[in-house]
């Protein structure tokens, strides 16, 4: 009798290898940040001993960090220590948002001391990174350069630029240049500490397509404006979040969520850019409802966002001004609870 063909088995094995490789690639792209994994690892014993899972698992389930099957698998373990270990084994595999969601869940379940432990460890890991490069060989107390040198300059194509709001007369590319040593020496004592890596979190919210009774026009070139800001903030060393075409209620909710991100605790600053139609004192959502800027600023004050207390919070507002020709462009720099500067 002839030996069975190895063809089908080889095909199945090859398919299995391809599936496994795809899983590894997905985990590499969408897995937890290495610093977050290291923070969990360094505190693994404490977490395994002290975590209280009964309510915590429900929060993680609600945030889609774990599934029902995972919760049941964890709860099937015989003791709390084993259950905690099982959760700690799962978390690094649950995507880039798992660490932040875990920290929020700890806070919401009155286990904030464990969140503080993780964030303190994370801050220590980030401080181990090499300092920003500097073009000047001077003994200065802070780095001179205001950004990491970019690996590749992003340039806007002529076809894209001609549709932007500046009608193509803006710069073809973006560059971030260091200040001179003389300027730095004269001003560094007045500067905020900006040494975290990244420098901070930035949110760019751009509304382009509008509906509703206000009959607001399509914001031609809005996509170019928001892309340019994203590129600039990245060159300045910020981690950028982008939101497009939000209603006023969605804007308020997303801004509140952004202000409550645990990562702000270990960052040195924050940027919020709002690009939309608007009027004096407010910006429109895509539904034509006005969101008051004072409500936006309130979300980031010391009472509502203690993680950014005594840190610079920069707000860039680009919106048309009601009843006037032209646009309303503001830079608002909130340095503490009440101080602000409008340019």
Coordinates of C-alpha atoms in Angstrom, one line a residue:
X1 CA 0.0 0.0 0.0
X2 CA 1.3 3.4 -0.9
X3 CA 2.2 5.7 1.8
X4 CA -0.3 8.5 2.4
X5 CA 0.5 11.7 0.6
X6 CA 2.2 14.4 2.6
X7 CA 0.8 17.2 0.5
X8 CA -2.4 18.0 2.5
X9 CA -0.5 17.7 5.8
X10 CA 2.1 20.1 4.5
X11 CA -0.5 22.5 3.4
X12 CA -2.2 22.4 6.8
X13 CA 1.1 22.9 8.5
X14 CA 1.9 25.8 6.3
X15 CA -1.5 27.4 6.9
X16 CA -0.9 27.0 10.7
X17 CA 2.5 28.7 10.4
X18 CA 1.0 31.5 8.4
X19 CA -1.8 32.0 11.0
X20 CA 0.8 32.0 13.8
X21 CA 3.0 34.5 12.0
X22 CA 0.0 36.7 11.4
X23 CA -0.8 36.6 15.0
X24 CA 2.7 37.6 15.9
X25 CA 2.6 40.4 13.5
X26 CA -0.7 41.7 14.8
X27 CA 0.6 41.6 18.3
X28 CA 3.7 43.4 17.2
X29 CA 1.7 46.2 15.7
X30 CA -1.2 46.4 18.1
X31 CA 0.4 45.0 21.3
X32 CA 1.1 46.9 24.5
X33 CA 3.9 49.4 24.6
X34 CA 7.2 47.9 25.9
X35 CA 7.4 50.5 28.7
X36 CA 3.9 49.6 29.8
X37 CA 4.8 45.9 29.8
X38 CA 7.9 46.6 31.8
X39 CA 6.0 48.6 34.4
X40 CA 3.6 45.7 34.8
X41 CA 6.5 43.3 35.1
X42 CA 8.4 45.3 37.7
X43 CA 5.3 45.4 39.9
X44 CA 4.1 41.9 39.1
X45 CA 4.4 40.4 42.6
X46 CA 2.7 43.4 44.3
X47 CA -0.1 43.3 41.8
X48 CA -0.5 39.6 42.1
X49 CA -0.8 39.9 45.9
X50 CA -3.0 43.0 46.2
X51 CA -5.3 43.2 43.2
X52 CA -9.1 42.9 43.9
X53 CA -10.7 41.5 40.8
X54 CA -14.4 41.2 41.5
X55 CA -15.3 44.7 40.2
X56 CA -12.1 45.3 38.3
X57 CA -12.9 42.6 35.8
X58 CA -16.3 44.2 35.0
X59 CA -14.6 47.5 34.2
X60 CA -12.1 45.8 31.9
X61 CA -14.9 43.8 30.3
X62 CA -16.9 47.1 29.7
X63 CA -13.9 48.7 28.1
X64 CA -13.4 45.6 25.8
X65 CA -10.0 44.8 27.2
X66 CA -11.1 41.3 28.1
X67 CA -13.8 39.1 26.8
X68 CA -16.5 37.1 28.7
X69 CA -14.5 33.9 28.0
X70 CA -11.4 35.5 29.5
X71 CA -13.3 36.6 32.6
X72 CA -14.6 33.1 33.1
X73 CA -11.2 31.6 32.6
X74 CA -9.7 34.0 35.2
X75 CA -12.5 33.3 37.7
X76 CA -12.0 29.6 37.3
X77 CA -8.7 29.8 39.0
X78 CA -8.8 28.4 42.5
X79 CA -7.4 31.3 44.5
X80 CA -7.2 35.1 44.2
X81 CA -3.4 35.0 43.7
X82 CA -3.8 32.7 40.7
X83 CA -6.6 34.8 39.3
X84 CA -4.4 37.9 39.5
X85 CA -1.5 36.1 37.8
X86 CA -3.8 35.0 35.0
X87 CA -5.0 38.6 34.4
X88 CA -1.4 39.9 34.5
X89 CA -0.5 37.3 31.8
X90 CA -3.3 38.5 29.6
X91 CA -2.9 42.2 29.8
X92 CA 0.2 42.6 27.7
X93 CA -1.6 40.8 24.9
X94 CA -4.7 43.0 24.9
X95 CA -3.5 45.9 22.8
X96 CA -2.0 49.4 23.1
X97 CA -5.0 50.7 25.2
X98 CA -4.9 48.0 27.8
X99 CA -2.5 49.7 30.2
X100 CA -4.3 53.0 30.3
X101 CA -7.7 51.2 30.7
X102 CA -6.2 49.0 33.5
X103 CA -5.0 52.2 35.3
X104 CA -8.4 53.8 35.0
X105 CA -10.1 50.6 36.2
X106 CA -7.8 50.6 39.3
X107 CA -8.7 54.2 40.1
X108 CA -12.4 53.5 39.6
X109 CA -12.3 50.5 41.9
X110 CA -10.5 52.4 44.7
X111 CA -7.2 50.8 44.0
X112 CA -5.5 54.0 43.2
X113 CA -2.4 53.1 45.2
X114 CA -1.6 50.4 42.6
X115 CA -2.2 52.9 39.7
X116 CA 0.2 55.3 41.4
X117 CA 2.8 52.5 41.7
X118 CA 2.5 51.7 38.0
X119 CA 2.7 55.3 36.9
X120 CA 5.7 56.0 39.1
X121 CA 7.5 53.0 37.7
X122 CA 6.6 54.2 34.1
X123 CA 8.0 57.7 34.9
X124 CA 11.2 56.1 36.0
X125 CA 11.5 54.0 32.9
X126 CA 11.0 57.1 30.7
X127 CA 13.6 59.1 32.6
X128 CA 16.1 56.3 31.7
X129 CA 15.9 57.3 28.1
X130 CA 18.8 59.2 26.7
X131 CA 18.4 63.0 26.8
X132 CA 17.4 64.9 23.7
X133 CA 20.3 65.6 21.3
X134 CA 21.8 69.0 21.4
X135 CA 23.7 71.0 18.7
X136 CA 25.7 73.0 21.3
X137 CA 28.4 71.8 23.5
X138 CA 27.5 74.0 26.5
X139 CA 27.1 73.2 30.1
X140 CA 23.4 74.2 30.3
X141 CA 20.9 73.0 33.0
X142 CA 18.3 72.0 30.4
X143 CA 18.5 70.7 26.8
X144 CA 18.7 73.4 24.2
X145 CA 16.8 71.5 21.4
X146 CA 13.1 71.8 21.5
X147 CA 12.5 68.6 19.6
X148 CA 14.0 65.3 18.6
X149 CA 15.7 65.5 15.2
X150 CA 13.1 64.1 12.7
X151 CA 14.0 61.0 10.8
X152 CA 12.2 62.2 7.7
X153 CA 10.8 65.5 6.8
X154 CA 7.2 65.3 5.7
X155 CA 6.3 67.6 2.7
X156 CA 3.0 68.5 1.3
X157 CA 2.5 67.8 -2.4
X158 CA 1.6 70.8 -4.6
X159 CA -1.7 69.2 -5.4
X160 CA -2.6 69.1 -1.7
X161 CA -1.3 72.5 -0.9
X162 CA -3.3 74.3 -3.5
X163 CA -6.5 73.2 -1.8
X164 CA -5.5 74.4 1.7
X165 CA -6.8 77.5 3.4
X166 CA -3.6 79.4 2.7
X167 CA -4.1 78.9 -1.0
X168 CA -0.7 77.3 -1.4
X169 CA 1.3 80.3 -0.1
X170 CA 2.4 78.5 3.1
X171 CA 5.7 76.6 3.5
X172 CA 6.1 73.5 1.4
X173 CA 7.5 71.6 4.4
X174 CA 7.8 71.8 8.2
X175 CA 11.0 72.2 10.2
X176 CA 11.6 72.6 13.9
X177 CA 14.8 74.5 14.6
X178 CA 16.6 74.9 17.9
X179 CA 16.9 78.3 19.6
X180 CA 20.3 79.9 19.8
X181 CA 22.5 79.3 22.8
X182 CA 22.3 83.1 23.6
X183 CA 18.4 83.0 23.6
X184 CA 18.4 79.9 25.7
X185 CA 20.8 81.2 28.4
X186 CA 18.7 84.4 28.6
X187 CA 15.3 82.7 29.0
X188 CA 15.8 79.2 30.4
X189 CA 15.0 80.2 34.0
X190 CA 11.5 81.3 32.8
X191 CA 10.8 78.1 30.9
X192 CA 8.7 75.1 32.0
X193 CA 10.3 71.7 32.4
X194 CA 9.8 69.9 29.1
X195 CA 11.9 66.7 29.5
X196 CA 9.4 63.9 29.4
X197 CA 9.4 61.6 26.4
X198 CA 7.1 62.2 24.7
X199 CA 6.8 65.9 25.7
X200 CA 3.1 65.4 26.3
X201 CA -0.1 64.3 24.7
X202 CA -1.7 66.3 21.9
X203 CA -5.3 66.2 20.6
X204 CA -6.2 67.5 17.2
X205 CA -9.9 67.7 16.6
X206 CA -11.0 68.8 13.1
X207 CA -14.6 69.2 11.9
X208 CA -14.9 69.4 8.1
X209 CA -18.3 68.0 7.1
X210 CA -21.3 69.7 8.7
X211 CA -25.0 68.9 8.9
X212 CA -27.9 70.4 10.9
X213 CA -30.0 73.6 10.7
X214 CA -27.0 76.0 10.7
X215 CA -26.2 75.2 7.1
X216 CA -22.5 75.4 7.8
X217 CA -20.2 75.0 4.8
X218 CA -17.7 72.3 4.1
X219 CA -14.3 73.4 5.5
X220 CA -12.2 73.3 2.3
X221 CA -8.6 72.6 3.2
X222 CA -9.4 71.5 6.7
X223 CA -7.8 68.1 6.1
X224 CA -4.5 69.8 5.1
X225 CA -4.6 72.0 8.2
X226 CA -5.1 69.2 10.6
X227 CA -2.5 67.0 8.9
X228 CA 0.0 69.9 9.1
X229 CA -0.6 70.4 12.8
X230 CA -0.3 66.6 13.5
X231 CA 3.1 66.7 11.7
X232 CA 4.2 69.7 13.6
X233 CA 3.3 68.4 17.0
X234 CA 5.0 65.1 16.2
X235 CA 8.2 67.0 15.2
X236 CA 8.0 68.8 18.6
X237 CA 8.0 65.5 20.4
X238 CA 4.3 65.0 21.2
X239 CA 2.2 61.9 21.0
X240 CA -0.8 62.9 18.9
X241 CA -4.4 61.8 19.0
X242 CA -6.7 62.8 16.1
X243 CA -10.5 63.1 16.0
X244 CA -12.5 64.0 12.9
X245 CA -16.1 65.3 12.4
X246 CA -17.5 65.2 15.9
X247 CA -20.8 66.6 17.2
X248 CA -20.7 69.1 20.0
X249 CA -21.7 66.4 22.6
X250 CA -19.1 64.0 21.1
X251 CA -16.4 66.8 21.3
X252 CA -17.2 67.4 25.0
X253 CA -17.1 63.7 25.8
X254 CA -13.9 63.0 23.9
X255 CA -12.2 66.0 25.4
X256 CA -13.2 64.9 28.9
X257 CA -11.9 61.4 28.2
X258 CA -8.6 62.9 26.9
X259 CA -8.2 65.1 30.0
X260 CA -8.6 62.0 32.2
X261 CA -6.0 59.9 30.5
X262 CA -3.6 58.5 33.2
X263 CA -0.6 59.2 30.9
X264 CA -0.8 62.9 31.7
X265 CA 0.7 62.2 35.1
X266 CA 4.1 61.4 33.6
X267 CA 4.0 64.0 30.9
X268 CA 5.3 67.6 31.1
X269 CA 2.7 69.4 29.0
X270 CA -0.5 69.1 26.9
X271 CA -1.8 70.4 23.6
X272 CA -5.4 70.7 22.4
X273 CA -6.2 72.0 18.9
X274 CA -9.8 72.6 17.8
X275 CA -10.4 73.3 14.1
X276 CA -14.0 74.0 13.1
X277 CA -16.6 76.6 12.3
X278 CA -17.4 78.8 15.3
X279 CA -18.1 82.2 16.8
X280 CA -16.7 84.3 19.5
X281 CA -16.4 82.1 22.6
X282 CA -17.3 78.8 21.0
X283 CA -16.8 76.2 18.2
X284 CA -19.4 74.2 16.3
X285 CA -19.8 70.5 16.2
X286 CA -20.7 68.9 12.9
X287 CA -24.4 68.9 14.0
X288 CA -24.4 72.7 14.2
X289 CA -24.5 72.8 18.0
X290 CA -22.1 75.3 19.7
X291 CA -19.6 74.1 22.3
X292 CA -18.5 76.9 24.6
X293 CA -14.7 77.3 24.9
X294 CA -15.0 78.0 28.6
X295 CA -16.4 74.5 29.0
X296 CA -13.5 73.1 27.1
X297 CA -11.0 74.9 29.4
X298 CA -12.9 73.8 32.5
X299 CA -12.2 70.2 31.6
X300 CA -8.5 70.9 32.0
X301 CA -8.4 73.0 35.1
X302 CA -6.8 71.9 38.3
X303 CA -10.0 70.6 39.8
X304 CA -11.0 68.4 36.8
X305 CA -7.5 67.5 35.6
X306 CA -5.1 67.4 38.5
X307 CA -2.6 65.3 36.4
X308 CA -1.8 68.5 34.5
X309 CA -1.6 70.8 37.5
X310 CA 1.3 73.4 37.2
X311 CA 2.0 72.1 33.7
X312 CA 1.6 74.2 30.5
X313 CA -1.7 73.4 28.7
X314 CA -1.8 74.9 25.2
X315 CA -5.0 75.4 23.3
X316 CA -5.0 76.2 19.6
X317 CA -8.4 77.3 18.3
X318 CA -9.0 77.8 14.5
X319 CA -12.5 78.8 13.7
X320 CA -14.4 81.4 11.8
X321 CA -15.6 84.4 13.9
X322 CA -19.3 85.0 14.0
X323 CA -20.3 88.3 12.4
X324 CA -16.8 89.1 11.2
X325 CA -14.7 88.5 8.2
X326 CA -11.8 86.1 8.5
X327 CA -11.0 83.5 11.1
X328 CA -10.5 83.4 14.8
X329 CA -7.0 82.0 15.7
X330 CA -6.1 81.8 19.4
X331 CA -3.2 80.4 21.3
X332 CA -4.3 80.0 25.0
X333 CA -1.6 78.9 27.4
X334 CA -2.9 77.8 30.7
X335 CA -0.1 77.7 33.3
X336 CA -2.0 77.0 36.4
X337 CA -5.5 77.2 37.7
X338 CA -6.3 80.7 36.5
X339 CA -3.5 82.2 34.5
X340 CA -3.9 82.4 30.8
X341 CA -2.4 84.2 27.8
X342 CA -4.3 84.9 24.6
X343 CA -2.3 85.8 21.5

